[in-house]
CSV table of C-alpha atoms in Angstrom, one decimal:
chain,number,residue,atom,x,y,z
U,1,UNK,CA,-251.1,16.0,86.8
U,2,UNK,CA,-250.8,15.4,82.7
U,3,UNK,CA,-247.7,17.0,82.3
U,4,UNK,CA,-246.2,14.5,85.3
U,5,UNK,CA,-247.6,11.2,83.9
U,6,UNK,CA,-246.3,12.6,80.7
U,7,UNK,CA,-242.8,12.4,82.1
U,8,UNK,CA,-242.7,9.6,83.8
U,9,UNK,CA,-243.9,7.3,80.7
U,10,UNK,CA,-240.8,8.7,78.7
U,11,UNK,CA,-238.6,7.8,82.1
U,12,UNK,CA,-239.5,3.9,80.9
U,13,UNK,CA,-238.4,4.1,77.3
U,14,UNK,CA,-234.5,2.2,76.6
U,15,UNK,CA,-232.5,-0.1,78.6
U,16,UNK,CA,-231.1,-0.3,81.9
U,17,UNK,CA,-227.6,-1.2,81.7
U,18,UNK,CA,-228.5,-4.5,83.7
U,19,UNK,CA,-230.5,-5.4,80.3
U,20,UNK,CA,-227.7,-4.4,77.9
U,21,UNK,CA,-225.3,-5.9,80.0
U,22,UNK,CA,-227.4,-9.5,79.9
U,23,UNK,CA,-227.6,-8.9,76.1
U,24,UNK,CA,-224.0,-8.6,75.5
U,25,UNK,CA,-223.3,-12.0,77.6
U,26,UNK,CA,-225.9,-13.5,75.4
U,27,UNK,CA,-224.0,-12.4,72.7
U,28,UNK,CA,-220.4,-13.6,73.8
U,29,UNK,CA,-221.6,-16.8,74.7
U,30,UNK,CA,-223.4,-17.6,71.2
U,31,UNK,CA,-220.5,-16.3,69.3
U,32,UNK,CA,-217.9,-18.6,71.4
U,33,UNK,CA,-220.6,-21.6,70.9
U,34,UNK,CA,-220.3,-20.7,67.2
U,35,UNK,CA,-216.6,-20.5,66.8
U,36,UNK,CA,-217.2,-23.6,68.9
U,37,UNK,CA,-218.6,-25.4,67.0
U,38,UNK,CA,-217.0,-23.9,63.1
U,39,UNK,CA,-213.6,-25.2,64.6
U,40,UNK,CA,-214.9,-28.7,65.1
U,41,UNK,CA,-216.4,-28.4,61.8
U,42,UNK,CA,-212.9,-27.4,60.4
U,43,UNK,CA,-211.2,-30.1,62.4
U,44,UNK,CA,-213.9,-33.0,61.1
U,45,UNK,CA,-213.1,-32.0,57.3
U,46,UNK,CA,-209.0,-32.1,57.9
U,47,UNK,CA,-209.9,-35.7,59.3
U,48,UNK,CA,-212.0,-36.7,57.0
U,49,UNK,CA,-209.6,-35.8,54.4
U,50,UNK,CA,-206.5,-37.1,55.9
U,51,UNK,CA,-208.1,-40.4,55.7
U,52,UNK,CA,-209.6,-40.3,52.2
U,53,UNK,CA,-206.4,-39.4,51.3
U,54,UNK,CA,-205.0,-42.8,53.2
U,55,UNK,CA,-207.7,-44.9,51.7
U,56,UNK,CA,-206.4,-43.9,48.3
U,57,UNK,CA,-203.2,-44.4,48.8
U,58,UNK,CA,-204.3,-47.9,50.4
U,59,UNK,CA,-205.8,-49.0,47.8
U,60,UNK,CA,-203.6,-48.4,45.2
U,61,UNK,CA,-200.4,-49.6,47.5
U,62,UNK,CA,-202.3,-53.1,47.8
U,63,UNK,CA,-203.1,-53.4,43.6
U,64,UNK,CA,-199.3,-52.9,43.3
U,65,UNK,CA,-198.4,-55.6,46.1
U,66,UNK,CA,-200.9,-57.8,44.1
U,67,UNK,CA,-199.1,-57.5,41.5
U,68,UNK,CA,-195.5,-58.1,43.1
U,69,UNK,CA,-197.0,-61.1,44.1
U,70,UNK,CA,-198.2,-62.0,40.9
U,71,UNK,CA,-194.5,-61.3,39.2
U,72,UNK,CA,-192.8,-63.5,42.1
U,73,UNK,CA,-194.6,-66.3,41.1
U,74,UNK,CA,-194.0,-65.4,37.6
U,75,UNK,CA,-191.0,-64.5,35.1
U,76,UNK,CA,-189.5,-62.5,37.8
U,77,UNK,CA,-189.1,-65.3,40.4
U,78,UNK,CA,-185.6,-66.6,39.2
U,79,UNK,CA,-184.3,-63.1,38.1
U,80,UNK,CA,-185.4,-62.2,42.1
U,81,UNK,CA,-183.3,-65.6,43.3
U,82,UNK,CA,-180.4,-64.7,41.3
U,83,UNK,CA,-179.9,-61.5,43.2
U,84,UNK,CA,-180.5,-62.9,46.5
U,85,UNK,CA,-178.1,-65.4,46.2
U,86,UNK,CA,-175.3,-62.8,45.4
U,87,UNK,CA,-176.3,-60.7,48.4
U,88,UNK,CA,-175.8,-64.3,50.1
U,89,UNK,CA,-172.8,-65.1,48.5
U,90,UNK,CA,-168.8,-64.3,49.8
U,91,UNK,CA,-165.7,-63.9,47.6
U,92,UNK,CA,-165.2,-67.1,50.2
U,93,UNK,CA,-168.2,-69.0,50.1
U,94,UNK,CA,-169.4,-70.6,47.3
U,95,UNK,CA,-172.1,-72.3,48.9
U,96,UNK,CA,-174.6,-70.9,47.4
U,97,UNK,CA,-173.0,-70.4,43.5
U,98,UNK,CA,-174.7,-73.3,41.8
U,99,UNK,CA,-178.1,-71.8,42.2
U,100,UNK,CA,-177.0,-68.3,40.6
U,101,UNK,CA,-176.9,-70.7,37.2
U,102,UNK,CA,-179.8,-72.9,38.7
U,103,UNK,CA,-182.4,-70.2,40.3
U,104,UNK,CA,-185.2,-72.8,39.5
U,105,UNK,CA,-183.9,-75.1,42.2
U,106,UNK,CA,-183.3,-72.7,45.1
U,107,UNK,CA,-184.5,-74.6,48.2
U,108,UNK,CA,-188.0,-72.9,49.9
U,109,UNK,CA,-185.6,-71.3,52.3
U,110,UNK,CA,-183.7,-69.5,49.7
U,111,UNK,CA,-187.3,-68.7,47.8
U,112,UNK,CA,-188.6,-67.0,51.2
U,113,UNK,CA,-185.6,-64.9,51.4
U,114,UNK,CA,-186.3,-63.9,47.6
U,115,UNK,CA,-189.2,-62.8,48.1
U,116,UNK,CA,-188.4,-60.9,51.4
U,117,UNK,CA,-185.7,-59.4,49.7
U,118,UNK,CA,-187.5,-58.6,46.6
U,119,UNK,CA,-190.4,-56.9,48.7
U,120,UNK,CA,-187.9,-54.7,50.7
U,121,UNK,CA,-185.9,-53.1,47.4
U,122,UNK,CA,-189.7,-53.1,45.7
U,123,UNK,CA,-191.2,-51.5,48.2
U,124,UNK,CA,-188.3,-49.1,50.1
U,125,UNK,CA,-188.7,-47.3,53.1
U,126,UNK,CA,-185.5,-45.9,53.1
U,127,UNK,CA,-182.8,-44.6,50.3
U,128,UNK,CA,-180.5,-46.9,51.3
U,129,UNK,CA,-182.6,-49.8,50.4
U,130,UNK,CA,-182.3,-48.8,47.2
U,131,UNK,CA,-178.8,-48.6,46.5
U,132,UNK,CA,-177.5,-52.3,47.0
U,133,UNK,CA,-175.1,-52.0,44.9
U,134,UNK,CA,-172.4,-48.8,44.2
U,135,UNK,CA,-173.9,-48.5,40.4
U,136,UNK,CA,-177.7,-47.4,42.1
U,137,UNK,CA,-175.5,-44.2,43.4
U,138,UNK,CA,-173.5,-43.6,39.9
U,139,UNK,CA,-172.3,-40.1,41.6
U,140,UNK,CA,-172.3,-41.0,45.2
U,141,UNK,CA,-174.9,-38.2,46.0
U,142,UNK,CA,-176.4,-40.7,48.2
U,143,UNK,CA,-179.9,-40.2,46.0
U,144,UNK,CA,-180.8,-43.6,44.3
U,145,UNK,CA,-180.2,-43.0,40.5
U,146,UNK,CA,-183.4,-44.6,40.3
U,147,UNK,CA,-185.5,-41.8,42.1
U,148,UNK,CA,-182.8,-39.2,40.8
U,149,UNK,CA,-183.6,-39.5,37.0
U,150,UNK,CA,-187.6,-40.0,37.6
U,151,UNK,CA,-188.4,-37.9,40.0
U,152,UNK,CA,-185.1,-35.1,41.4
U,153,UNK,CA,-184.2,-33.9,37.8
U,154,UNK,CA,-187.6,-33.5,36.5
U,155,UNK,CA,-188.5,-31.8,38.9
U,156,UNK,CA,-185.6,-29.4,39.5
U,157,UNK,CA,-185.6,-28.8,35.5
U,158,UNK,CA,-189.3,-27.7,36.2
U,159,UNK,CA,-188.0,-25.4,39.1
U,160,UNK,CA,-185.8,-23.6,37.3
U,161,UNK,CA,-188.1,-22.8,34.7
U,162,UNK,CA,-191.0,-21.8,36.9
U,163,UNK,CA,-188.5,-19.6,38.4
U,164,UNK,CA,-187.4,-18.0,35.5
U,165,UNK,CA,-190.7,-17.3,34.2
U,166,UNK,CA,-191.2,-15.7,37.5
U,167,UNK,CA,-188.8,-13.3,37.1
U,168,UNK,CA,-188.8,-9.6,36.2
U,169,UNK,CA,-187.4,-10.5,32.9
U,170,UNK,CA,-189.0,-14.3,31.7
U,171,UNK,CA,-187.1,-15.7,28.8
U,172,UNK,CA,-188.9,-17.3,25.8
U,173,UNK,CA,-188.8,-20.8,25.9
U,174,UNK,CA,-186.0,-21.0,28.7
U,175,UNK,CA,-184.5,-24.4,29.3
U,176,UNK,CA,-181.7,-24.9,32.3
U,177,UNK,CA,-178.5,-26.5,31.1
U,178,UNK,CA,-178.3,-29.7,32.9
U,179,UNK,CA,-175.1,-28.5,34.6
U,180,UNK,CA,-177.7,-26.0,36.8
U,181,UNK,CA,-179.6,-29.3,37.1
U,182,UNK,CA,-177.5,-31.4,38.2
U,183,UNK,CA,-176.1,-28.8,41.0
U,184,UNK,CA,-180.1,-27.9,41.8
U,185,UNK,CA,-180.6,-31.5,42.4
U,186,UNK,CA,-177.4,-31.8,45.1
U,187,UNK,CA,-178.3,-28.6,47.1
U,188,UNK,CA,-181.8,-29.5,47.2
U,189,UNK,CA,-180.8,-32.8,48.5
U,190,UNK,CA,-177.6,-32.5,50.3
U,191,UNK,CA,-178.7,-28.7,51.7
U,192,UNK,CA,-176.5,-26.0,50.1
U,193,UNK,CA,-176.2,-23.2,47.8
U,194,UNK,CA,-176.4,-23.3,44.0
U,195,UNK,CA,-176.5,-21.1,41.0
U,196,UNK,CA,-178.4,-20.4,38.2
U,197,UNK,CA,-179.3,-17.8,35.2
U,198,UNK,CA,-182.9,-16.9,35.8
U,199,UNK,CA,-184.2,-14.1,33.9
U,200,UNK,CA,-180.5,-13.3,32.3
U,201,UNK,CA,-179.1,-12.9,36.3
U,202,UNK,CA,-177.2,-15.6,38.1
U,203,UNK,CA,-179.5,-16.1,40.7
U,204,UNK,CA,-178.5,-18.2,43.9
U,205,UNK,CA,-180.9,-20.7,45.5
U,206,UNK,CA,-180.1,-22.2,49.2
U,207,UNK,CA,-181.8,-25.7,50.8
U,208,UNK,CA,-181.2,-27.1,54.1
U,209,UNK,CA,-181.4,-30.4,52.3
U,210,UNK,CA,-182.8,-33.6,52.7
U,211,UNK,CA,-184.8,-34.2,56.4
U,212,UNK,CA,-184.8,-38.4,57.1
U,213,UNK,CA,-188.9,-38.0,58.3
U,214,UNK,CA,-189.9,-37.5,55.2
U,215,UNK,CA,-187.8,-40.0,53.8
U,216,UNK,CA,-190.6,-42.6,53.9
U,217,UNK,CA,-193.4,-40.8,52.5
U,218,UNK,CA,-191.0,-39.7,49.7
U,219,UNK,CA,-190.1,-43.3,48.5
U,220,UNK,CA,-194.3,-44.2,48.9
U,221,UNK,CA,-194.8,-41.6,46.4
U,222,UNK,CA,-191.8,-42.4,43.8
U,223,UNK,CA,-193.2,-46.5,44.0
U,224,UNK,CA,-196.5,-45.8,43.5
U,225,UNK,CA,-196.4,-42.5,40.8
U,226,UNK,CA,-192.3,-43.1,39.5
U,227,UNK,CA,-191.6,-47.1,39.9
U,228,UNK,CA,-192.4,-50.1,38.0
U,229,UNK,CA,-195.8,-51.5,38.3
U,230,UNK,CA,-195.7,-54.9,37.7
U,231,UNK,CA,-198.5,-54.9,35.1
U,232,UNK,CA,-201.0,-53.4,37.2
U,233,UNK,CA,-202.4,-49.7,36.1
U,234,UNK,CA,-199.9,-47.2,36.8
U,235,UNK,CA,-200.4,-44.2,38.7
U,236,UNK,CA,-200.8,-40.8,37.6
U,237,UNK,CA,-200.0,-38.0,40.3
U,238,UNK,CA,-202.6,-36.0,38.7
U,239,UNK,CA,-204.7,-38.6,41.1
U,240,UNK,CA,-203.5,-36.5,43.9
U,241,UNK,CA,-204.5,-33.4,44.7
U,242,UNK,CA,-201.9,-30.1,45.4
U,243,UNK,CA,-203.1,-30.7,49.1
U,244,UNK,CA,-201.9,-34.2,49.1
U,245,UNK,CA,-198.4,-33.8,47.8
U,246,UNK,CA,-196.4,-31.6,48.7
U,247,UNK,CA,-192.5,-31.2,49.3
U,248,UNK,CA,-192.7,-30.1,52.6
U,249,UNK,CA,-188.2,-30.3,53.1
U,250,UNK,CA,-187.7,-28.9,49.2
U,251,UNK,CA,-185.8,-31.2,48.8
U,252,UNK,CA,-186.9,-31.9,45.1
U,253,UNK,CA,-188.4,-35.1,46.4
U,254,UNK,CA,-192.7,-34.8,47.0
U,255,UNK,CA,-193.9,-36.5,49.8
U,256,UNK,CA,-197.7,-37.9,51.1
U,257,UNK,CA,-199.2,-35.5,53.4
U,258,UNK,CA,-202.4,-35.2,56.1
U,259,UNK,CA,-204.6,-32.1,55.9
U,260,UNK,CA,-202.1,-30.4,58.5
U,261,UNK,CA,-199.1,-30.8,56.0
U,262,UNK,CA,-197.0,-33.6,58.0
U,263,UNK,CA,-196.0,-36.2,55.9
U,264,UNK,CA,-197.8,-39.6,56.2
U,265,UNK,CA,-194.8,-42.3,56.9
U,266,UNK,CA,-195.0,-45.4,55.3
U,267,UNK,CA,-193.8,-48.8,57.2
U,268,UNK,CA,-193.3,-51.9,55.5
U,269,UNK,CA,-192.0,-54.2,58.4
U,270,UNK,CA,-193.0,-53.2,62.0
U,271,UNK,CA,-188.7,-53.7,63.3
U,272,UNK,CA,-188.4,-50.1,60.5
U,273,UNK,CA,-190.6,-48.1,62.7
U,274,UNK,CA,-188.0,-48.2,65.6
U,275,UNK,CA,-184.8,-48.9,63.6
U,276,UNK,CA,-184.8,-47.0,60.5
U,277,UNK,CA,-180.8,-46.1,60.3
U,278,UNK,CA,-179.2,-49.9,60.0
U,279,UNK,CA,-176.0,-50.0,58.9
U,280,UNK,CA,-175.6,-49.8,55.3
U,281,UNK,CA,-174.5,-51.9,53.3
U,282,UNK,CA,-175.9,-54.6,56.3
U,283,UNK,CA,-172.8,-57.1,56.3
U,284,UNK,CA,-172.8,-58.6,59.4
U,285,UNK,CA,-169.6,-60.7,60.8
U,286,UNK,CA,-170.8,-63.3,62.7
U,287,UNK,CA,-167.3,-63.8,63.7
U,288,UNK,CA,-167.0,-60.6,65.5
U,289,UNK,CA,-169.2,-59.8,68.4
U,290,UNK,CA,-168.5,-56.4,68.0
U,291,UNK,CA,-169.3,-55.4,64.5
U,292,UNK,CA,-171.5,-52.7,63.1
U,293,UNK,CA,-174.2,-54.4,63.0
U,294,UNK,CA,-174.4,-55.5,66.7
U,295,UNK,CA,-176.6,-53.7,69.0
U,296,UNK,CA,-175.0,-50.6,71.6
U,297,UNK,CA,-176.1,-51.6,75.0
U,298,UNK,CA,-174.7,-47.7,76.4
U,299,UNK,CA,-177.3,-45.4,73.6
U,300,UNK,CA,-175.8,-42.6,73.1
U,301,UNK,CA,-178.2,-40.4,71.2
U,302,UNK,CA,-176.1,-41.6,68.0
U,303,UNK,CA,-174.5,-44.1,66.3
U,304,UNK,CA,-171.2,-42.3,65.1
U,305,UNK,CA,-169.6,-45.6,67.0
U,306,UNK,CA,-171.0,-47.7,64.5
U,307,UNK,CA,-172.9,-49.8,66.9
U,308,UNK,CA,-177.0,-49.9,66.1
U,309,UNK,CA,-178.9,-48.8,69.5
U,310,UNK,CA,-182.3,-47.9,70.5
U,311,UNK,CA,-182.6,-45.0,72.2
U,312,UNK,CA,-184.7,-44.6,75.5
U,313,UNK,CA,-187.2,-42.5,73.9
U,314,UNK,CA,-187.4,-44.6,70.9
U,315,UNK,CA,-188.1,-47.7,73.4
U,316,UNK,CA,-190.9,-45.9,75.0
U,317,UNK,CA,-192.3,-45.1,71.8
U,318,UNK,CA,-192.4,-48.8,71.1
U,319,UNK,CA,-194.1,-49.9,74.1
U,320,UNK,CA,-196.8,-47.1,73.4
U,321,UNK,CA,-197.3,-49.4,70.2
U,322,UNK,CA,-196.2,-53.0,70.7
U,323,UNK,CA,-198.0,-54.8,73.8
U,324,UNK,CA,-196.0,-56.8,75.9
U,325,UNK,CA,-192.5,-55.3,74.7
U,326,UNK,CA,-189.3,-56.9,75.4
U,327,UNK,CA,-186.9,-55.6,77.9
U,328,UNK,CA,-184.1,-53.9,77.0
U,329,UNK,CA,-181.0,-56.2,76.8
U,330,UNK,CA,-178.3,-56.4,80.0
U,331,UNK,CA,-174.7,-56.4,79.8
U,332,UNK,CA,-172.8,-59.6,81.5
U,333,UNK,CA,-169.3,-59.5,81.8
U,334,UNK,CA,-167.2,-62.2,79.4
U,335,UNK,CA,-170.5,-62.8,77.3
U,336,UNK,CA,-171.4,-61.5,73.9
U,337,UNK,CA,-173.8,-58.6,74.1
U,338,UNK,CA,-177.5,-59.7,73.7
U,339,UNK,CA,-179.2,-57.8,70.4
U,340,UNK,CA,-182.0,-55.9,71.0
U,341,UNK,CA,-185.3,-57.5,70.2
U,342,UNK,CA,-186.5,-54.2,68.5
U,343,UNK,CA,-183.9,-54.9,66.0
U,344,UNK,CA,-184.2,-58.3,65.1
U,345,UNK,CA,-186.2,-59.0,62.3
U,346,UNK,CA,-188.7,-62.5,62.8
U,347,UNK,CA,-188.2,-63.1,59.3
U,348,UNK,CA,-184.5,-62.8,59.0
U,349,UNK,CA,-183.0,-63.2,62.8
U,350,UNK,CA,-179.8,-63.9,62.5
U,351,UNK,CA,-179.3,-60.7,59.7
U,352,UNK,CA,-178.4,-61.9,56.2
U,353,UNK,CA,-180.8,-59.2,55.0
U,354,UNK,CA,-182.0,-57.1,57.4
């Protein structure tokens, strides 16, 4: 009778496989709660980051419009006139000649445009913007000399070096000529191949060249780190962390980004977020209904037919953002074609600047 009650109290000891079958969807369920809960964690920082890194770059983009409007209404008023008025100005029409030598006296309307036009080449959003002239593109790269010289070559000299002191055989106190420069800074930019002497090899480096998204974000970080400041305090990219700035095309040109590496676009006038390929330079011939700078009412995808257009995905995108959005414009036979409203700038609607 002992020897039976013996064996069935060691029967009881252990689990059932019911109990360890209960344990192991306990398990499952607190691990996938956990993970849970760590990638909303994880997400939260990347937000909270992405927007600390906004705020900063807020805040210093406003101190340097303070002090754009500060320089307006300064010594730079008349110098920001002058210029204006030669944009406005034909070999033809000399309307507007006598305030080149008189800037003081420009008429508010002339002022407005100034300042507009000021803002935009100031404050670019687009290469283009900063090349008014064929001297801002000395070797027709299609780089602004500008962002070129202060921020392309510096950084493609340091490029070389780092790769050459990365090499299996790192020479002392290597410098690039600026012939490997100069061709580092077109491939980078244009997409291409270059070569170099890196570690006493000729080494050959390829890029797929410049991508237009990043175009924005680019030109936000050469005006706030590279550009003039206007008197305010200048901007040192050591502000920035290696997080924040990063050349995500390698195209030698640094761009803003968010936590998940996209570049943070930068819009100064609402009409750039749909239209940011205008013609360039924007000479409109209000003569002609049909010049370049007239709007395509048959999109194509493209604009190798020199007509501006918005495309259909380009409108929907717009009325995800703009309440109330305009229709898109109709074609009537023996009447000019109606210009999209998406590419007419409130501030300048019939186009002298836009």
């Amino acid at each position: 009778m002992r020897k039976q009650l013996r064996k069935t109290e060691s029967s009881l000891n252990g689990f059932t496989m019911l109990e360890l079958l209960i344990v192991i969807a306990i398990i499952g369920v607190l691990m996938s709660l956990t993970f849970y809960v760590l990638n909303g964690v994880t997400e939260g920082a990347e937000k909270e980051a992405t927007t600390t890194t906004i705020h900063k770059i807020n805040r210093l983009l406003e101190q340097r419009i303070e002090a754009f409007d500060r320089a307006f209404k300064g010594s730079r008023r008349n110098e920001y006139v002058r210029k204006t008025v030669e944009l406005l100005a034909t070999a033809t029409d000399g309307r507007f000649d006598y305030f080149r030598v008189h800037p003081e006296e420009a008429p508010p309307a002339i002022v407005i445009l100034s300042r507009k036009a000021a803002f935009r080449s100031e404050f670019p959003q687009r290469m283009v913007e900063l090349m008014l002239k064929p001297v801002d593109d000395a070797n027709g790269n299609g780089m602004p000399d500008a962002v070129e010289s202060k921020i392309a070559v510096p950084g493609a000299r340091a490029y070389l070096i780092a790769a050459d002191q990365a090499s299996a055989a790192p020479t002392t106190g290597f410098e690039p000529s600026a012939t490997e420069i100069t061709n580092l800074v077109n491939a980078r930019w244009s997409g291409g191949t270059c070569s170099a002497v890196i570690g006493g090899v000729s080494t050959t480096f390829t890029f797929s060249g410049n991508q237009q998204v990043t175009e924005s974000s680019e030109l936000l970080y050469y005006t706030l780190v590279a550009a003039g400041s206007f008197g305010s305090s200048s901007v040192d990219a050591d502000q920035f962390s290696d997080r924040e700035v990063v050349d995500t095309d390698d195209d030698g040109l640094p761009e803003f980004v968010d936590a998940w590496q996209q570049p943070l676009r930068f819009y100064r006038w609402p009409t750039r977020l749909i239209d940011p390929t205008a013609p360039n330079p924007f000479d409109p011939d209000f003569a002609a209904i049909n010049d370049n700078t007239e709007v395509d009412l048959t999109p194509d995808g493209n604009e190798s037919d020199g007509l501006r257009e918005v495309t259909a995905i380009e409108r929907t995108y717009a009325s995800n953002l703009i309440r109330g959005l305009p229709a898109a414009p109709l074609a009537f036979a023996g009447l000019p074609a109606q210009r999209d409203m998406l590419l007419v700038d409130p501030d300048d609607p019939v186009g002298l600047l836009y």
